């Protein structure tokens, strides 16, 4: 696996782009890097989950498959673009939602 610099993400089409992240308002719809709308993270209460884009370009085409890490806590909800490998590594290492942003090279303003 080729190392991707901190703060960047390699998309499934091979492009390396700045990793997107942000705060999520209650009921706000997530959008994957390819501009597909994902289901709202309304079921998320306390904790975190990885949401996969299930959008299909056309009937019979494969799903987009992009992932967004969504977490909530005392400061509200946030989301970060994530790869399947990063998601697996976060689980393997037991990183808590409060440490995921730092692990992925994201620095939210305090």
mmCIF file of N, CA, C and O in Angstrom:
data_model
loop_
_atom_site.group_PDB
_atom_site.id
_atom_site.type_symbol
_atom_site.label_atom_id
_atom_site.label_comp_id
_atom_site.label_asym_id
_atom_site.label_seq_id
_atom_site.Cartn_x
_atom_site.Cartn_y
_atom_site.Cartn_z
ATOM 1 N N UNK A 1 0.842 -1.179 0.000
ATOM 2 C CA UNK A 1 0.000 0.000 0.000
ATOM 3 C C UNK A 1 0.891 1.247 0.000
ATOM 4 O O UNK A 1 1.810 1.372 0.795
ATOM 5 N N UNK A 2 0.617 2.178 -0.891
ATOM 6 C CA UNK A 2 1.387 3.422 -1.000
ATOM 7 C C UNK A 2 0.938 4.375 0.106
ATOM 8 O O UNK A 2 -0.248 4.555 0.343
ATOM 9 N N UNK A 3 1.912 4.964 0.780
ATOM 10 C CA UNK A 3 1.630 5.895 1.876
ATOM 11 C C UNK A 3 1.029 7.185 1.321
ATOM 12 O O UNK A 3 1.540 7.764 0.363
ATOM 13 N N UNK A 4 -0.072 7.630 1.921
ATOM 14 C CA UNK A 4 -0.710 8.890 1.553
ATOM 15 C C UNK A 4 -0.369 9.912 2.630
ATOM 16 O O UNK A 4 -0.518 9.619 3.817
ATOM 17 N N UNK A 5 0.101 11.099 2.259
ATOM 18 C CA UNK A 5 0.481 12.109 3.259
ATOM 19 C C UNK A 5 -0.670 12.468 4.196
ATOM 20 O O UNK A 5 -1.845 12.404 3.813
ATOM 21 N N UNK A 6 -0.335 12.844 5.418
ATOM 22 C CA UNK A 6 -1.315 13.249 6.416
ATOM 23 C C UNK A 6 -2.183 14.386 5.879
ATOM 24 O O UNK A 6 -1.683 15.308 5.246
ATOM 25 N N UNK A 7 -3.480 14.287 6.136
ATOM 26 C CA UNK A 7 -4.415 15.326 5.698
ATOM 27 C C UNK A 7 -4.921 15.132 4.283
ATOM 28 O O UNK A 7 -5.770 15.878 3.822
ATOM 29 N N UNK A 8 -4.411 14.112 3.576
ATOM 30 C CA UNK A 8 -4.872 13.810 2.218
ATOM 31 C C UNK A 8 -5.512 12.428 2.205
ATOM 32 O O UNK A 8 -5.299 11.622 3.116
ATOM 33 N N UNK A 9 -6.288 12.144 1.161
ATOM 34 C CA UNK A 9 -6.923 10.839 1.020
ATOM 35 C C UNK A 9 -6.843 10.417 -0.441
ATOM 36 O O UNK A 9 -6.946 11.248 -1.347
ATOM 37 N N UNK A 10 -6.626 9.128 -0.648
ATOM 38 C CA UNK A 10 -6.612 8.576 -2.008
ATOM 39 C C UNK A 10 -8.012 8.038 -2.298
ATOM 40 O O UNK A 10 -8.468 7.105 -1.649
ATOM 41 N N UNK A 11 -8.692 8.659 -3.273
ATOM 42 C CA UNK A 11 -10.039 8.220 -3.646
ATOM 43 C C UNK A 11 -9.973 6.922 -4.433
ATOM 44 O O UNK A 11 -8.923 6.535 -4.940
ATOM 45 N N UNK A 12 -11.108 6.252 -4.561
ATOM 46 C CA UNK A 12 -11.151 4.964 -5.261
ATOM 47 C C UNK A 12 -10.742 5.069 -6.719
ATOM 48 O O UNK A 12 -10.340 4.092 -7.323
ATOM 49 N N UNK A 13 -10.794 6.277 -7.286
ATOM 50 C CA UNK A 13 -10.367 6.454 -8.677
ATOM 51 C C UNK A 13 -8.875 6.773 -8.772
ATOM 52 O O UNK A 13 -8.354 7.054 -9.847
ATOM 53 N N UNK A 14 -8.159 6.727 -7.624
ATOM 54 C CA UNK A 14 -6.710 6.929 -7.601
ATOM 55 C C UNK A 14 -6.255 8.346 -7.320
ATOM 56 O O UNK A 14 -5.079 8.573 -7.037
ATOM 57 N N UNK A 15 -7.152 9.322 -7.395
ATOM 58 C CA UNK A 15 -6.766 10.711 -7.135
ATOM 59 C C UNK A 15 -6.444 10.905 -5.657
ATOM 60 O O UNK A 15 -7.095 10.329 -4.790
ATOM 61 N N UNK A 16 -5.428 11.726 -5.390
ATOM 62 C CA UNK A 16 -5.111 12.115 -4.017
ATOM 63 C C UNK A 16 -5.583 13.552 -3.847
ATOM 64 O O UNK A 16 -5.164 14.444 -4.576
ATOM 65 N N UNK A 17 -6.498 13.747 -2.892
ATOM 66 C CA UNK A 17 -7.115 15.062 -2.677
ATOM 67 C C UNK A 17 -7.081 15.382 -1.178
ATOM 68 O O UNK A 17 -6.889 14.488 -0.356
ATOM 69 N N UNK A 18 -7.259 16.667 -0.812
ATOM 70 C CA UNK A 18 -7.350 16.987 0.618
ATOM 71 C C UNK A 18 -8.517 16.232 1.248
ATOM 72 O O UNK A 18 -9.596 16.126 0.658
ATOM 73 N N UNK A 19 -8.259 15.672 2.416
ATOM 74 C CA UNK A 19 -9.312 14.942 3.133
ATOM 75 C C UNK A 19 -10.353 15.949 3.596
ATOM 76 O O UNK A 19 -10.020 16.969 4.198
ATOM 77 N N UNK A 20 -11.598 15.682 3.308
ATOM 78 C CA UNK A 20 -12.678 16.569 3.727
ATOM 79 C C UNK A 20 -13.115 16.201 5.136
ATOM 80 O O UNK A 20 -13.044 15.048 5.534
ATOM 81 N N UNK A 21 -13.577 17.179 5.860
ATOM 82 C CA UNK A 21 -14.117 16.947 7.192
ATOM 83 C C UNK A 21 -15.018 18.119 7.531
ATOM 84 O O UNK A 21 -14.953 19.164 6.885
ATOM 85 N N UNK A 22 -15.830 17.943 8.528
ATOM 86 C CA UNK A 22 -16.680 19.051 8.940
ATOM 87 C C UNK A 22 -17.614 18.666 10.061
ATOM 88 O O UNK A 22 -17.673 17.519 10.489
ATOM 89 N N UNK A 23 -18.329 19.646 10.523
ATOM 90 C CA UNK A 23 -19.340 19.437 11.556
ATOM 91 C C UNK A 23 -20.657 19.173 10.866
ATOM 92 O O UNK A 23 -20.919 19.675 9.780
ATOM 93 N N UNK A 24 -21.498 18.416 11.503
ATOM 94 C CA UNK A 24 -22.773 17.994 10.928
ATOM 95 C C UNK A 24 -23.915 18.471 11.818
ATOM 96 O O UNK A 24 -23.949 18.180 13.010
ATOM 97 N N UNK A 25 -24.826 19.223 11.234
ATOM 98 C CA UNK A 25 -26.011 19.670 11.964
ATOM 99 C C UNK A 25 -26.977 18.494 12.078
ATOM 100 O O UNK A 25 -27.007 17.630 11.209
ATOM 101 N N UNK A 26 -27.785 18.442 13.136
ATOM 102 C CA UNK A 26 -28.757 17.348 13.256
ATOM 103 C C UNK A 26 -29.642 17.258 12.018
ATOM 104 O O UNK A 26 -30.191 18.256 11.553
ATOM 105 N N UNK A 27 -29.735 16.064 11.452
ATOM 106 C CA UNK A 27 -30.563 15.843 10.270
ATOM 107 C C UNK A 27 -29.930 16.258 8.954
ATOM 108 O O UNK A 27 -30.492 16.030 7.893
ATOM 109 N N UNK A 28 -28.744 16.873 9.002
ATOM 110 C CA UNK A 28 -28.068 17.301 7.777
ATOM 111 C C UNK A 28 -27.648 16.077 6.959
ATOM 112 O O UNK A 28 -27.218 15.065 7.506
ATOM 113 N N UNK A 29 -27.766 16.183 5.661
ATOM 114 C CA UNK A 29 -27.427 15.066 4.791
ATOM 115 C C UNK A 29 -25.940 15.060 4.457
ATOM 116 O O UNK A 29 -25.359 16.080 4.118
ATOM 117 N N UNK A 30 -25.327 13.882 4.584
ATOM 118 C CA UNK A 30 -23.924 13.710 4.223
ATOM 119 C C UNK A 30 -23.794 13.609 2.711
ATOM 120 O O UNK A 30 -24.693 13.128 2.036
ATOM 121 N N UNK A 31 -22.644 14.044 2.181
ATOM 122 C CA UNK A 31 -22.370 13.959 0.749
ATOM 123 C C UNK A 31 -20.983 13.347 0.578
ATOM 124 O O UNK A 31 -20.018 13.798 1.190
ATOM 125 N N UNK A 32 -20.879 12.295 -0.256
ATOM 126 C CA UNK A 32 -19.593 11.632 -0.468
ATOM 127 C C UNK A 32 -18.712 12.484 -1.388
ATOM 128 O O UNK A 32 -19.186 13.460 -1.973
ATOM 129 N N UNK A 33 -17.421 12.135 -1.557
ATOM 130 C CA UNK A 33 -16.531 12.935 -2.410
ATOM 131 C C UNK A 33 -16.987 13.023 -3.870
ATOM 132 O O UNK A 33 -16.558 13.905 -4.592
ATOM 133 N N UNK A 34 -17.875 12.106 -4.287
ATOM 134 C CA UNK A 34 -18.368 12.122 -5.663
ATOM 135 C C UNK A 34 -19.747 12.767 -5.759
ATOM 136 O O UNK A 34 -20.459 12.587 -6.730
ATOM 137 N N UNK A 35 -20.122 13.535 -4.725
ATOM 138 C CA UNK A 35 -21.343 14.350 -4.678
ATOM 139 C C UNK A 35 -22.622 13.535 -4.576
ATOM 140 O O UNK A 35 -23.693 14.026 -4.893
ATOM 141 N N UNK A 36 -22.543 12.279 -4.127
ATOM 142 C CA UNK A 36 -23.740 11.476 -3.892
ATOM 143 C C UNK A 36 -24.248 11.761 -2.486
ATOM 144 O O UNK A 36 -23.451 11.863 -1.551
ATOM 145 N N UNK A 37 -25.557 11.861 -2.339
ATOM 146 C CA UNK A 37 -26.143 12.101 -1.020
ATOM 147 C C UNK A 37 -26.282 10.779 -0.290
ATOM 148 O O UNK A 37 -26.775 9.804 -0.839
ATOM 149 N N UNK A 38 -25.828 10.771 0.975
ATOM 150 C CA UNK A 38 -25.937 9.600 1.821
ATOM 151 C C UNK A 38 -27.096 9.780 2.775
ATOM 152 O O UNK A 38 -27.560 10.899 2.985
ATOM 153 N N UNK A 39 -27.512 8.684 3.374
ATOM 154 C CA UNK A 39 -28.631 8.780 4.324
ATOM 155 C C UNK A 39 -28.214 9.679 5.490
ATOM 156 O O UNK A 39 -27.049 9.707 5.877
ATOM 157 N N UNK A 40 -29.158 10.405 6.050
ATOM 158 C CA UNK A 40 -28.808 11.246 7.201
ATOM 159 C C UNK A 40 -28.348 10.377 8.366
ATOM 160 O O UNK A 40 -28.784 9.246 8.521
ATOM 161 N N UNK A 41 -27.460 10.897 9.181
ATOM 162 C CA UNK A 41 -26.947 10.148 10.321
ATOM 163 C C UNK A 41 -27.862 10.348 11.526
ATOM 164 O O UNK A 41 -27.423 10.617 12.620
ATOM 165 N N UNK A 42 -29.160 10.215 11.313
ATOM 166 C CA UNK A 42 -30.122 10.448 12.390
ATOM 167 C C UNK A 42 -30.063 9.356 13.453
ATOM 168 O O UNK A 42 -30.381 9.596 14.604
ATOM 169 N N UNK A 43 -29.685 8.132 13.062
ATOM 170 C CA UNK A 43 -29.666 7.034 14.017
ATOM 171 C C UNK A 43 -28.447 7.097 14.938
ATOM 172 O O UNK A 43 -28.370 6.376 15.908
ATOM 173 N N UNK A 44 -27.521 7.968 14.654
ATOM 174 C CA UNK A 44 -26.310 8.097 15.464
ATOM 175 C C UNK A 44 -26.639 8.885 16.727
ATOM 176 O O UNK A 44 -27.108 10.003 16.666
ATOM 177 N N UNK A 45 -26.403 8.297 17.879
ATOM 178 C CA UNK A 45 -26.696 8.983 19.131
ATOM 179 C C UNK A 45 -25.378 9.351 19.808
ATOM 180 O O UNK A 45 -24.904 10.457 19.658
ATOM 181 N N UNK A 46 -24.761 8.439 20.512
ATOM 182 C CA UNK A 46 -23.435 8.660 21.095
ATOM 183 C C UNK A 46 -22.526 7.603 20.519
ATOM 184 O O UNK A 46 -22.867 6.432 20.499
ATOM 185 N N UNK A 47 -21.376 7.989 20.043
ATOM 186 C CA UNK A 47 -20.440 7.028 19.483
ATOM 187 C C UNK A 47 -20.074 7.397 18.069
ATOM 188 O O UNK A 47 -20.022 8.566 17.720
ATOM 189 N N UNK A 48 -19.831 6.368 17.261
ATOM 190 C CA UNK A 48 -19.377 6.622 15.899
ATOM 191 C C UNK A 48 -19.803 5.481 14.992
ATOM 192 O O UNK A 48 -20.111 4.381 15.443
ATOM 193 N N UNK A 49 -19.808 5.768 13.695
ATOM 194 C CA UNK A 49 -20.082 4.744 12.699
ATOM 195 C C UNK A 49 -19.451 5.149 11.379
ATOM 196 O O UNK A 49 -19.166 6.323 11.143
ATOM 197 N N UNK A 50 -19.204 4.155 10.536
ATOM 198 C CA UNK A 50 -18.720 4.409 9.191
ATOM 199 C C UNK A 50 -19.908 4.226 8.260
ATOM 200 O O UNK A 50 -20.576 3.201 8.303
ATOM 201 N N UNK A 51 -20.190 5.246 7.441
ATOM 202 C CA UNK A 51 -21.329 5.224 6.525
ATOM 203 C C UNK A 51 -20.795 5.040 5.109
ATOM 204 O O UNK A 51 -19.902 5.777 4.682
ATOM 205 N N UNK A 52 -21.338 4.059 4.400
ATOM 206 C CA UNK A 52 -20.892 3.785 3.029
ATOM 207 C C UNK A 52 -21.885 4.341 2.027
ATOM 208 O O UNK A 52 -23.091 4.202 2.195
ATOM 209 N N UNK A 53 -21.366 4.970 0.955
ATOM 210 C CA UNK A 53 -22.215 5.486 -0.118
ATOM 211 C C UNK A 53 -22.717 4.308 -0.943
ATOM 212 O O UNK A 53 -21.936 3.527 -1.471
ATOM 213 N N UNK A 54 -24.027 4.183 -1.049
ATOM 214 C CA UNK A 54 -24.640 3.076 -1.780
ATOM 215 C C UNK A 54 -25.168 3.518 -3.146
ATOM 216 O O UNK A 54 -25.851 2.761 -3.816
ATOM 217 N N UNK A 55 -24.845 4.744 -3.557
ATOM 218 C CA UNK A 55 -25.347 5.276 -4.825
ATOM 219 C C UNK A 55 -24.831 4.459 -6.008
ATOM 220 O O UNK A 55 -23.688 4.024 -6.022
ATOM 221 N N UNK A 56 -25.673 4.264 -6.978
ATOM 222 C CA UNK A 56 -25.304 3.571 -8.222
ATOM 223 C C UNK A 56 -25.482 4.547 -9.388
ATOM 224 O O UNK A 56 -26.472 5.246 -9.456
ATOM 225 N N UNK A 57 -24.525 4.581 -10.292
ATOM 226 C CA UNK A 57 -24.616 5.465 -11.455
ATOM 227 C C UNK A 57 -25.808 5.077 -12.323
ATOM 228 O O UNK A 57 -26.476 5.925 -12.905
ATOM 229 N N UNK A 58 -26.096 3.793 -12.391
ATOM 230 C CA UNK A 58 -27.202 3.294 -13.213
ATOM 231 C C UNK A 58 -27.578 1.906 -12.699
ATOM 232 O O UNK A 58 -26.799 1.257 -11.999
ATOM 233 N N UNK A 59 -28.738 1.433 -13.083
ATOM 234 C CA UNK A 59 -29.181 0.095 -12.691
ATOM 235 C C UNK A 59 -28.155 -0.929 -13.172
ATOM 236 O O UNK A 59 -27.683 -0.869 -14.304
ATOM 237 N N UNK A 60 -27.767 -1.828 -12.285
ATOM 238 C CA UNK A 60 -26.793 -2.852 -12.632
ATOM 239 C C UNK A 60 -25.350 -2.431 -12.470
ATOM 240 O O UNK A 60 -24.446 -3.254 -12.562
ATOM 241 N N UNK A 61 -25.091 -1.144 -12.214
ATOM 242 C CA UNK A 61 -23.737 -0.652 -11.998
ATOM 243 C C UNK A 61 -23.337 -0.894 -10.544
ATOM 244 O O UNK A 61 -24.193 -0.978 -9.671
ATOM 245 N N UNK A 62 -22.041 -0.985 -10.267
ATOM 246 C CA UNK A 62 -21.613 -1.173 -8.875
ATOM 247 C C UNK A 62 -21.894 0.069 -8.045
ATOM 248 O O UNK A 62 -22.008 1.177 -8.567
ATOM 249 N N UNK A 63 -21.989 -0.136 -6.734
ATOM 250 C CA UNK A 63 -22.186 0.981 -5.816
ATOM 251 C C UNK A 63 -20.924 1.826 -5.736
ATOM 252 O O UNK A 63 -19.830 1.325 -5.942
ATOM 253 N N UNK A 64 -21.087 3.096 -5.386
ATOM 254 C CA UNK A 64 -19.954 4.013 -5.238
ATOM 255 C C UNK A 64 -18.965 3.471 -4.211
ATOM 256 O O UNK A 64 -17.787 3.347 -4.490
ATOM 257 N N UNK A 65 -19.441 3.183 -3.002
ATOM 258 C CA UNK A 65 -18.608 2.564 -1.979
ATOM 259 C C UNK A 65 -17.754 3.488 -1.131
ATOM 260 O O UNK A 65 -17.072 3.033 -0.228
ATOM 261 N N UNK A 66 -17.752 4.802 -1.389
ATOM 262 C CA UNK A 66 -16.959 5.726 -0.567
ATOM 263 C C UNK A 66 -17.452 5.678 0.878
ATOM 264 O O UNK A 66 -18.626 5.450 1.144
ATOM 265 N N UNK A 67 -16.527 5.911 1.803
ATOM 266 C CA UNK A 67 -16.852 5.865 3.225
ATOM 267 C C UNK A 67 -16.689 7.222 3.887
ATOM 268 O O UNK A 67 -15.791 7.983 3.541
ATOM 269 N N UNK A 68 -17.572 7.493 4.851
ATOM 270 C CA UNK A 68 -17.441 8.661 5.716
ATOM 271 C C UNK A 68 -17.514 8.170 7.156
ATOM 272 O O UNK A 68 -18.369 7.354 7.502
ATOM 273 N N UNK A 69 -16.595 8.622 7.981
ATOM 274 C CA UNK A 69 -16.607 8.327 9.410
ATOM 275 C C UNK A 69 -17.422 9.424 10.067
ATOM 276 O O UNK A 69 -17.138 10.612 9.885
ATOM 277 N N UNK A 70 -18.451 9.053 10.813
ATOM 278 C CA UNK A 70 -19.323 10.020 11.477
ATOM 279 C C UNK A 70 -19.304 9.711 12.964
ATOM 280 O O UNK A 70 -19.484 8.560 13.364
ATOM 281 N N UNK A 71 -19.072 10.741 13.776
ATOM 282 C CA UNK A 71 -19.023 10.542 15.226
ATOM 283 C C UNK A 71 -19.765 11.670 15.925
ATOM 284 O O UNK A 71 -19.944 12.757 15.378
ATOM 285 N N UNK A 72 -20.175 11.385 17.132
ATOM 286 C CA UNK A 72 -20.863 12.389 17.938
ATOM 287 C C UNK A 72 -20.368 12.315 19.367
ATOM 288 O O UNK A 72 -19.863 11.290 19.810
ATOM 289 N N UNK A 73 -20.487 13.420 20.026
ATOM 290 C CA UNK A 73 -20.063 13.499 21.420
ATOM 291 C C UNK A 73 -20.492 14.818 22.013
ATOM 292 O O UNK A 73 -21.458 15.416 21.551
ATOM 293 N N UNK A 74 -19.743 15.287 22.981
ATOM 294 C CA UNK A 74 -20.113 16.510 23.687
ATOM 295 C C UNK A 74 -20.093 17.745 22.795
ATOM 296 O O UNK A 74 -20.847 18.678 23.004
ATOM 297 N N UNK A 75 -19.218 17.777 21.770
ATOM 298 C CA UNK A 75 -19.091 18.968 20.930
ATOM 299 C C UNK A 75 -19.998 18.932 19.707
ATOM 300 O O UNK A 75 -20.018 19.866 18.924
ATOM 301 N N UNK A 76 -20.740 17.844 19.497
ATOM 302 C CA UNK A 76 -21.621 17.732 18.351
ATOM 303 C C UNK A 76 -21.174 16.609 17.434
ATOM 304 O O UNK A 76 -20.357 15.778 17.788
ATOM 305 N N UNK A 77 -21.714 16.609 16.226
ATOM 306 C CA UNK A 77 -21.385 15.572 15.250
ATOM 307 C C UNK A 77 -20.351 16.082 14.256
ATOM 308 O O UNK A 77 -20.403 17.203 13.806
ATOM 309 N N UNK A 78 -19.404 15.187 13.899
ATOM 310 C CA UNK A 78 -18.442 15.533 12.861
ATOM 311 C C UNK A 78 -18.312 14.360 11.910
ATOM 312 O O UNK A 78 -18.685 13.241 12.216
ATOM 313 N N UNK A 79 -17.800 14.650 10.725
ATOM 314 C CA UNK A 79 -17.589 13.611 9.710
ATOM 315 C C UNK A 79 -16.230 13.826 9.072
ATOM 316 O O UNK A 79 -15.704 14.934 9.049
ATOM 317 N N UNK A 80 -15.661 12.712 8.574
ATOM 318 C CA UNK A 80 -14.349 12.743 7.928
ATOM 319 C C UNK A 80 -14.358 11.700 6.818
ATOM 320 O O UNK A 80 -14.853 10.591 7.010
ATOM 321 N N UNK A 81 -13.808 12.047 5.640
ATOM 322 C CA UNK A 81 -13.593 11.042 4.594
ATOM 323 C C UNK A 81 -12.646 9.985 5.138
ATOM 324 O O UNK A 81 -11.673 10.307 5.824
ATOM 325 N N UNK A 82 -12.892 8.716 4.818
ATOM 326 C CA UNK A 82 -12.067 7.631 5.333
ATOM 327 C C UNK A 82 -11.986 6.515 4.296
ATOM 328 O O UNK A 82 -12.900 6.372 3.483
ATOM 329 N N UNK A 83 -10.901 5.772 4.307
ATOM 330 C CA UNK A 83 -10.772 4.621 3.416
ATOM 331 C C UNK A 83 -11.101 3.350 4.204
ATOM 332 O O UNK A 83 -11.039 3.345 5.446
ATOM 333 N N UNK A 84 -11.428 2.264 3.513
ATOM 334 C CA UNK A 84 -11.690 1.002 4.227
ATOM 335 C C UNK A 84 -10.491 0.558 5.063
ATOM 336 O O UNK A 84 -10.664 0.068 6.184
ATOM 337 N N UNK A 85 -9.280 0.755 4.548
ATOM 338 C CA UNK A 85 -8.079 0.364 5.285
ATOM 339 C C UNK A 85 -7.938 1.173 6.581
ATOM 340 O O UNK A 85 -7.583 0.627 7.628
ATOM 341 N N UNK A 86 -8.216 2.476 6.503
ATOM 342 C CA UNK A 86 -8.140 3.324 7.697
ATOM 343 C C UNK A 86 -9.202 2.919 8.714
ATOM 344 O O UNK A 86 -8.933 2.862 9.914
ATOM 345 N N UNK A 87 -10.396 2.629 8.235
ATOM 346 C CA UNK A 87 -11.473 2.184 9.121
ATOM 347 C C UNK A 87 -11.079 0.909 9.854
ATOM 348 O O UNK A 87 -11.274 0.788 11.073
ATOM 349 N N UNK A 88 -10.500 -0.045 9.126
ATOM 350 C CA UNK A 88 -10.050 -1.298 9.743
ATOM 351 C C UNK A 88 -8.945 -1.043 10.763
ATOM 352 O O UNK A 88 -8.928 -1.652 11.833
ATOM 353 N N UNK A 89 -8.024 -0.141 10.443
ATOM 354 C CA UNK A 89 -6.905 0.166 11.344
ATOM 355 C C UNK A 89 -7.416 0.848 12.621
ATOM 356 O O UNK A 89 -6.926 0.559 13.718
ATOM 357 N N UNK A 90 -8.395 1.714 12.504
ATOM 358 C CA UNK A 90 -8.982 2.385 13.667
ATOM 359 C C UNK A 90 -9.595 1.344 14.597
ATOM 360 O O UNK A 90 -9.404 1.386 15.811
ATOM 361 N N UNK A 91 -10.321 0.393 14.019
ATOM 362 C CA UNK A 91 -10.911 -0.680 14.832
ATOM 363 C C UNK A 91 -9.827 -1.552 15.459
ATOM 364 O O UNK A 91 -9.907 -1.900 16.637
ATOM 365 N N UNK A 92 -8.821 -1.913 14.666
ATOM 366 C CA UNK A 92 -7.755 -2.785 15.152
ATOM 367 C C UNK A 92 -7.008 -2.152 16.325
ATOM 368 O O UNK A 92 -6.692 -2.811 17.308
ATOM 369 N N UNK A 93 -6.742 -0.845 16.210
ATOM 370 C CA UNK A 93 -6.010 -0.136 17.252
ATOM 371 C C UNK A 93 -6.892 0.295 18.425
ATOM 372 O O UNK A 93 -6.384 0.755 19.447
ATOM 373 N N UNK A 94 -8.209 0.198 18.249
ATOM 374 C CA UNK A 94 -9.125 0.597 19.319
ATOM 375 C C UNK A 94 -9.171 2.093 19.545
ATOM 376 O O UNK A 94 -9.393 2.540 20.674
ATOM 377 N N UNK A 95 -8.985 2.879 18.490
ATOM 378 C CA UNK A 95 -8.987 4.342 18.625
ATOM 379 C C UNK A 95 -10.410 4.818 18.895
ATOM 380 O O UNK A 95 -11.344 4.453 18.187
ATOM 381 N N UNK A 96 -10.544 5.633 19.903
ATOM 382 C CA UNK A 96 -11.850 6.194 20.282
ATOM 383 C C UNK A 96 -12.204 7.336 19.329
ATOM 384 O O UNK A 96 -11.330 7.947 18.724
ATOM 385 N N UNK A 97 -13.514 7.666 19.206
ATOM 386 C CA UNK A 97 -13.920 8.759 18.321
ATOM 387 C C UNK A 97 -13.170 10.064 18.563
ATOM 388 O O UNK A 97 -12.888 10.796 17.626
ATOM 389 N N UNK A 98 -12.799 10.339 19.807
ATOM 390 C CA UNK A 98 -12.075 11.583 20.107
ATOM 391 C C UNK A 98 -10.671 11.603 19.517
ATOM 392 O O UNK A 98 -10.089 12.670 19.339
ATOM 393 N N UNK A 99 -10.111 10.452 19.166
ATOM 394 C CA UNK A 99 -8.762 10.391 18.614
ATOM 395 C C UNK A 99 -8.701 10.146 17.123
ATOM 396 O O UNK A 99 -7.626 10.196 16.524
ATOM 397 N N UNK A 100 -9.847 9.882 16.493
ATOM 398 C CA UNK A 100 -9.858 9.549 15.065
ATOM 399 C C UNK A 100 -9.395 10.711 14.201
ATOM 400 O O UNK A 100 -8.616 10.520 13.268
ATOM 401 N N UNK A 101 -9.852 11.924 14.487
ATOM 402 C CA UNK A 101 -9.456 13.076 13.670
ATOM 403 C C UNK A 101 -7.939 13.229 13.671
ATOM 404 O O UNK A 101 -7.319 13.394 12.616
ATOM 405 N N UNK A 102 -7.318 13.152 14.830
ATOM 406 C CA UNK A 102 -5.862 13.271 14.933
ATOM 407 C C UNK A 102 -5.182 12.143 14.166
ATOM 408 O O UNK A 102 -4.214 12.366 13.440
ATOM 409 N N UNK A 103 -5.691 10.913 14.297
ATOM 410 C CA UNK A 103 -5.135 9.755 13.597
ATOM 411 C C UNK A 103 -5.152 9.971 12.081
ATOM 412 O O UNK A 103 -4.235 9.588 11.376
ATOM 413 N N UNK A 104 -6.212 10.610 11.565
ATOM 414 C CA UNK A 104 -6.379 10.836 10.131
ATOM 415 C C UNK A 104 -5.756 12.148 9.640
ATOM 416 O O UNK A 104 -5.862 12.483 8.470
ATOM 417 N N UNK A 105 -5.125 12.903 10.534
ATOM 418 C CA UNK A 105 -4.464 14.145 10.136
ATOM 419 C C UNK A 105 -5.375 15.345 10.026
ATOM 420 O O UNK A 105 -5.057 16.308 9.348
ATOM 421 N N UNK A 106 -6.511 15.302 10.725
ATOM 422 C CA UNK A 106 -7.474 16.404 10.705
ATOM 423 C C UNK A 106 -7.358 17.152 12.019
ATOM 424 O O UNK A 106 -7.292 16.553 13.090
ATOM 425 N N UNK A 107 -7.344 18.488 11.938
ATOM 426 C CA UNK A 107 -7.272 19.319 13.133
ATOM 427 C C UNK A 107 -8.462 20.269 13.120
ATOM 428 O O UNK A 107 -8.484 21.218 12.339
ATOM 429 N N UNK A 108 -9.455 19.976 13.956
ATOM 430 C CA UNK A 108 -10.612 20.850 14.058
ATOM 431 C C UNK A 108 -10.253 22.046 14.918
ATOM 432 O O UNK A 108 -9.546 21.902 15.917
ATOM 433 N N UNK A 109 -10.747 23.237 14.563
ATOM 434 C CA UNK A 109 -10.500 24.404 15.417
ATOM 435 C C UNK A 109 -11.130 24.192 16.777
ATOM 436 O O UNK A 109 -12.177 23.573 16.884
ATOM 437 N N UNK A 110 -10.486 24.705 17.813
ATOM 438 C CA UNK A 110 -11.022 24.529 19.177
ATOM 439 C C UNK A 110 -11.992 25.614 19.512
ATOM 440 O O UNK A 110 -12.002 26.661 18.995
#
